[in-house]
Amino acid sequence: MKIGVLGTGMVGDAIASKLVSLGHEVTMGSREANSPKAKEWSKHAGSQAKAGNFADAARFGELLFNCTNGANSVSALQAAGEGNLGDKTLIDVANVLPPDPSRIGSLGEEIQKTFPRLRVVKTLNTINCQVMVDPTRVPGAHTVFLCGNDDGAKKSASGLLEAFGWKDVVDLGDITNARATEAYLPLWLALWKKLGTLDFNIGVVRRS
Ligand SMILES: NC(=O)c1ccc[n+]([C@@H]2O[C@H](COP(=O)([O-])OP(=O)(O)OC[C@H]3O[C@@H](n4cnc5c(N)ncnc54)[C@H](OP(=O)(O)O)[C@@H]3O)[C@@H](O)[C@H]2O)c1
């Protein structure tokens, strides 16, 4: 599949690299077409990997990942261009860091409201990027959450999560549930400080 990854940070790098390793064609997007980080990534990731600006990545992808800085994700998506985003599935992994209490609702909802045709799926934002693409870094059963308004988009996202190695994917419902997973960030930060490792996650335990 052709996938556009918007974002050149450690998350964009981890996700784009994993997608290429799974056989997908990926364009990584940045504010600048000549981003040294994106160019460096594409040089090392192989012939399936290309670099461009946000609009190039959005135009290229049949499915998109938002791995941009959460406080600036809406601007990044505006730069990608509404026409290029269209009604594609956008997997949004971003968080606003530090959390901004003046913001109403969640970033996932804000993106969905700003681009109503886009099929936004919020997922993976509760986990460090190395664990996102390799859940076996954390032993035992643990959980990734997902939410969004479009069932087809959630099915596509779940397929990719399974390919990443996720076994326990909990669909929380519509995109308003992004409030819950984004609100987890302060607890994630407290756990990181306490545990001193990024290789951790939470698991939902059910009575079977
Ligand atoms: N680090 C983790 O393990 C982790 C875990 C869960 C969720 N997240 C979330 O994942 C996202 C990516 O995190 P990250 O640490 O990889 O990268 P980041 O530093 O938060 O974001 C980097 C990306 O944001 C773009 N950006 C920055 N300022 C911008 C602006 N003013 N306008 C438009 N675009 C702008 C950058 O563009 P350029 O390419 O042009 O520089 C770059 O592509 C964040 O929302 C973060 O909260 C991270």
Short mmCIF file of C-alpha atoms and ligand atoms in Angstrom, two decimals:
data_model
loop_
_atom_site.label_atom_id
_atom_site.label_comp_id
_atom_site.label_asym_id
_atom_site.label_seq_id
_atom_site.Cartn_x
_atom_site.Cartn_y
_atom_site.Cartn_z
CA MET A 1 0.00 0.00 0.00
CA LYS A 2 1.12 3.63 -0.55
CA ILE A 3 1.29 5.38 2.81
CA GLY A 4 2.06 9.01 3.66
CA VAL A 5 3.71 9.62 7.02
CA LEU A 6 3.49 13.26 8.09
CA GLY A 7 6.27 13.91 10.58
CA THR A 8 10.04 13.60 10.69
CA GLY A 9 10.54 13.12 14.44
CA MET A 10 11.28 9.85 16.24
CA VAL A 11 7.66 8.72 15.83
CA GLY A 12 7.53 9.42 12.09
CA ASP A 13 10.86 7.65 11.71
CA ALA A 14 9.78 4.57 13.73
CA ILE A 15 6.42 4.21 11.95
CA ALA A 16 7.71 4.93 8.46
CA SER A 17 10.58 2.45 8.92
CA LYS A 18 8.23 -0.25 10.21
CA LEU A 19 5.84 0.28 7.30
CA VAL A 20 8.69 -0.04 4.78
CA SER A 21 9.87 -3.23 6.53
CA LEU A 22 6.34 -4.61 6.07
CA GLY A 23 6.56 -3.97 2.31
CA HIS A 24 4.66 -0.68 2.05
CA GLU A 25 5.74 2.28 -0.07
CA VAL A 26 6.14 5.33 2.16
CA THR A 27 6.61 9.05 1.61
CA MET A 28 7.69 10.94 4.74
CA GLY A 29 6.49 14.56 4.83
CA SER A 30 7.95 17.63 6.46
CA ARG A 31 7.38 21.40 6.36
CA GLU A 32 10.21 21.65 3.85
CA ALA A 33 10.60 19.43 0.82
CA ASN A 34 14.33 19.36 1.53
CA SER A 35 14.14 18.37 5.19
CA PRO A 36 17.54 16.83 6.08
CA LYS A 37 15.82 14.39 8.49
CA ALA A 38 13.35 13.12 5.89
CA LYS A 39 16.06 12.89 3.22
CA GLU A 40 18.39 11.01 5.57
CA TRP A 41 15.56 8.61 6.48
CA SER A 42 14.68 7.91 2.84
CA LYS A 43 18.35 7.35 1.96
CA HIS A 44 18.66 4.63 4.60
CA ALA A 45 15.19 3.12 4.37
CA GLY A 46 15.59 1.93 0.77
CA SER A 47 13.86 2.19 -2.58
CA GLN A 48 10.34 2.01 -1.10
CA ALA A 49 11.02 5.21 0.87
CA LYS A 50 10.67 8.78 -0.38
CA ALA A 51 10.83 12.22 1.21
CA GLY A 52 8.81 15.33 0.46
CA ASN A 53 6.78 18.06 2.08
CA PHE A 54 3.48 17.51 3.91
CA ALA A 55 1.52 17.98 0.67
CA ASP A 56 3.69 15.44 -1.20
CA ALA A 57 3.17 12.84 1.55
CA ALA A 58 -0.58 13.45 1.73
CA ARG A 59 -0.95 13.28 -2.06
CA PHE A 60 1.10 10.07 -2.24
CA GLY A 61 -0.61 8.12 0.53
CA GLU A 62 -3.76 6.06 0.11
CA LEU A 63 -3.63 6.01 3.91
CA LEU A 64 -1.93 8.63 6.10
CA PHE A 65 -0.28 8.83 9.52
CA ASN A 66 -0.20 12.05 11.52
CA CYS A 67 3.09 11.97 13.45
CA THR A 68 3.48 15.72 13.78
CA ASN A 69 3.91 17.85 16.89
CA GLY A 70 0.43 17.83 18.44
CA ALA A 71 0.21 21.58 19.10
CA ASN A 72 0.89 22.14 15.39
CA SER A 73 -0.86 19.14 13.81
CA VAL A 74 -3.79 21.15 12.42
CA SER A 75 -1.36 23.60 10.76
CA ALA A 76 0.65 20.68 9.38
CA LEU A 77 -2.52 19.12 7.93
CA GLN A 78 -3.58 22.48 6.49
CA ALA A 79 -0.18 22.64 4.79
CA ALA A 80 -0.80 19.11 3.48
CA GLY A 81 -3.89 20.51 1.73
CA GLU A 82 -7.52 19.55 2.08
CA GLY A 83 -7.59 18.29 -1.52
CA ASN A 84 -4.70 15.91 -0.87
CA LEU A 85 -6.22 14.67 2.39
CA GLY A 86 -9.64 14.09 0.79
CA ASP A 87 -11.57 11.28 2.45
CA LYS A 88 -8.49 9.18 3.23
CA THR A 89 -7.95 7.32 6.48
CA LEU A 90 -5.68 9.34 8.79
CA ILE A 91 -4.15 7.47 11.71
CA ASP A 92 -3.51 10.15 14.32
CA VAL A 93 -0.87 9.25 16.91
CA ALA A 94 -0.20 12.82 18.11
CA ASN A 95 -0.48 14.30 21.59
CA VAL A 96 -0.34 17.91 22.71
CA LEU A 97 2.71 18.09 24.96
CA PRO A 98 2.72 19.60 27.50
CA PRO A 99 -1.04 19.09 27.88
CA ASP A 100 -2.88 22.39 27.31
CA PRO A 101 -5.78 22.72 29.79
CA SER A 102 -7.28 25.60 27.77
CA ARG A 103 -7.97 23.24 24.86
CA ILE A 104 -11.53 21.97 24.68
CA GLY A 105 -12.02 18.36 23.58
CA SER A 106 -9.17 16.42 22.01
CA LEU A 107 -6.76 16.87 19.13
CA GLY A 108 -8.34 13.86 17.39
CA GLU A 109 -11.75 15.57 17.44
CA GLU A 110 -10.25 18.89 16.37
CA ILE A 111 -8.65 17.25 13.33
CA GLN A 112 -11.92 15.46 12.48
CA LYS A 113 -13.90 18.71 12.83
CA THR A 114 -11.42 20.73 10.76
CA PHE A 115 -11.31 18.11 7.99
CA PRO A 116 -14.79 16.52 8.05
CA ARG A 117 -14.17 14.25 5.03
CA LEU A 118 -11.02 12.72 6.54
CA ARG A 119 -11.55 9.39 8.33
CA VAL A 120 -9.60 10.01 11.51
CA VAL A 121 -8.56 7.06 13.66
CA LYS A 122 -6.86 7.90 16.94
CA THR A 123 -4.51 5.16 18.12
CA LEU A 124 -0.99 4.39 19.41
CA ASN A 125 -0.75 7.77 21.21
CA THR A 126 -0.60 6.05 24.63
CA ILE A 127 2.67 4.22 23.91
CA ASN A 128 6.30 5.11 23.24
CA CYS A 129 7.20 4.96 19.55
CA GLN A 130 9.54 1.98 19.84
CA VAL A 131 6.78 -0.02 21.51
CA MET A 132 4.21 1.26 18.99
CA VAL A 133 5.98 -0.65 16.22
CA ASP A 134 7.24 -3.56 18.34
CA PRO A 135 4.86 -4.41 21.20
CA THR A 136 7.02 -7.44 22.11
CA ARG A 137 9.45 -4.98 23.76
CA VAL A 138 6.99 -5.19 26.67
CA PRO A 139 6.42 -8.78 27.86
CA GLY A 140 2.97 -10.18 28.52
CA ALA A 141 -0.46 -9.03 27.39
CA HIS A 142 -0.99 -5.29 27.00
CA THR A 143 -3.41 -3.07 25.18
CA VAL A 144 -3.60 -0.52 22.39
CA PHE A 145 -6.72 1.66 22.08
CA LEU A 146 -8.34 2.89 18.93
CA CYS A 147 -11.30 5.15 18.16
CA GLY A 148 -12.88 6.92 15.20
CA ASN A 149 -16.16 7.50 13.40
CA ASP A 150 -15.60 5.32 10.34
CA ASP A 151 -15.71 1.52 10.69
CA GLY A 152 -13.83 0.92 7.42
CA ALA A 153 -11.01 3.23 8.52
CA LYS A 154 -10.82 1.49 11.90
CA LYS A 155 -10.62 -1.87 10.11
CA SER A 156 -7.68 -0.62 8.01
CA ALA A 157 -5.98 0.76 11.14
CA SER A 158 -6.55 -2.50 13.04
CA GLY A 159 -4.97 -4.44 10.17
CA LEU A 160 -1.83 -2.32 10.43
CA LEU A 161 -1.78 -2.64 14.23
CA GLU A 162 -1.94 -6.42 13.89
CA ALA A 163 0.90 -6.29 11.37
CA PHE A 164 2.91 -4.26 13.91
CA GLY A 165 2.34 -7.16 16.35
CA TRP A 166 -0.55 -5.88 18.47
CA LYS A 167 -2.82 -8.61 19.84
CA ASP A 168 -5.13 -6.70 22.20
CA VAL A 169 -6.73 -3.83 20.23
CA VAL A 170 -9.65 -2.21 22.09
CA ASP A 171 -12.04 -0.17 19.91
CA LEU A 172 -13.40 2.51 22.25
CA GLY A 173 -15.99 3.81 19.77
CA ASP A 174 -16.24 7.17 17.99
CA ILE A 175 -13.62 9.92 17.83
CA THR A 176 -14.89 11.63 21.02
CA ASN A 177 -13.04 8.81 22.84
CA ALA A 178 -9.77 10.47 21.81
CA ARG A 179 -10.39 12.65 24.89
CA ALA A 180 -9.83 9.58 27.05
CA THR A 181 -6.63 8.37 25.40
CA GLU A 182 -5.16 11.88 25.15
CA ALA A 183 -6.02 12.48 28.83
CA TYR A 184 -3.85 9.46 29.71
CA LEU A 185 -0.70 11.48 28.89
CA PRO A 186 -0.09 12.83 32.44
CA LEU A 187 -0.29 9.27 33.82
CA TRP A 188 2.07 8.03 31.08
CA LEU A 189 4.55 10.79 32.01
CA ALA A 190 4.28 9.93 35.73
CA LEU A 191 4.87 6.23 34.99
CA TRP A 192 7.89 7.05 32.83
CA LYS A 193 9.36 9.14 35.65
CA LYS A 194 8.65 6.41 38.20
CA LEU A 195 9.73 3.38 36.13
CA GLY A 196 12.72 4.96 34.39
CA THR A 197 12.02 3.14 31.13
CA LEU A 198 10.03 3.83 27.96
CA ASP A 199 9.32 0.13 27.49
CA PHE A 200 6.06 -0.10 29.40
CA ASN A 201 2.34 -0.14 28.69
CA ILE A 202 -0.96 -0.82 30.40
CA GLY A 203 -3.16 -3.84 29.78
CA VAL A 204 -6.90 -4.16 30.20
CA VAL A 205 -7.63 -7.27 32.25
CA ARG A 206 -11.10 -8.84 31.84
CA ARG A 207 -12.95 -11.56 33.66
CA SER A 208 -13.19 -14.22 31.00
N1 LIG B 1 7.82 10.18 21.20
C1 LIG B 1 6.96 9.22 21.40
O1 LIG B 1 7.33 8.07 21.65
C2 LIG B 1 5.49 9.51 21.28
C3 LIG B 1 4.56 8.61 21.79
C4 LIG B 1 3.19 8.85 21.60
C5 LIG B 1 2.78 9.98 20.89
N2 LIG B 1 3.73 10.87 20.42
C6 LIG B 1 3.28 12.03 19.64
O2 LIG B 1 3.72 11.82 18.30
C7 LIG B 1 3.95 13.08 17.65
C8 LIG B 1 5.34 13.11 17.03
O3 LIG B 1 6.30 13.11 18.07
P1 LIG B 1 7.87 13.25 17.73
O4 LIG B 1 8.55 13.31 19.03
O5 LIG B 1 8.26 12.23 16.73
O6 LIG B 1 8.00 14.61 16.94
P2 LIG B 1 7.69 16.14 17.28
O7 LIG B 1 8.98 16.83 17.52
O8 LIG B 1 6.63 16.26 18.32
O9 LIG B 1 7.08 16.63 15.88
C9 LIG B 1 7.88 16.65 14.74
C10 LIG B 1 7.06 16.98 13.52
O10 LIG B 1 6.17 18.07 13.75
C11 LIG B 1 6.37 19.06 12.73
N3 LIG B 1 6.16 20.41 13.26
C12 LIG B 1 6.76 20.97 14.34
N4 LIG B 1 6.35 22.27 14.47
C13 LIG B 1 5.50 22.50 13.45
C14 LIG B 1 4.75 23.64 13.04
N5 LIG B 1 4.84 24.82 13.69
N6 LIG B 1 3.94 23.53 11.96
C15 LIG B 1 3.86 22.36 11.27
N7 LIG B 1 4.55 21.24 11.59
C16 LIG B 1 5.37 21.31 12.67
C17 LIG B 1 7.82 18.88 12.32
O11 LIG B 1 7.99 19.40 11.02
P3 LIG B 1 9.43 19.38 10.31
O12 LIG B 1 9.56 17.99 9.74
O13 LIG B 1 9.31 20.41 9.26
O14 LIG B 1 10.45 19.70 11.35
C18 LIG B 1 7.99 17.38 12.39
O15 LIG B 1 7.61 16.76 11.19
C19 LIG B 1 3.73 14.15 18.72
O16 LIG B 1 2.43 14.66 18.60
C20 LIG B 1 3.90 13.37 20.02
O17 LIG B 1 3.19 13.97 21.10
C21 LIG B 1 5.05 10.66 20.63
#
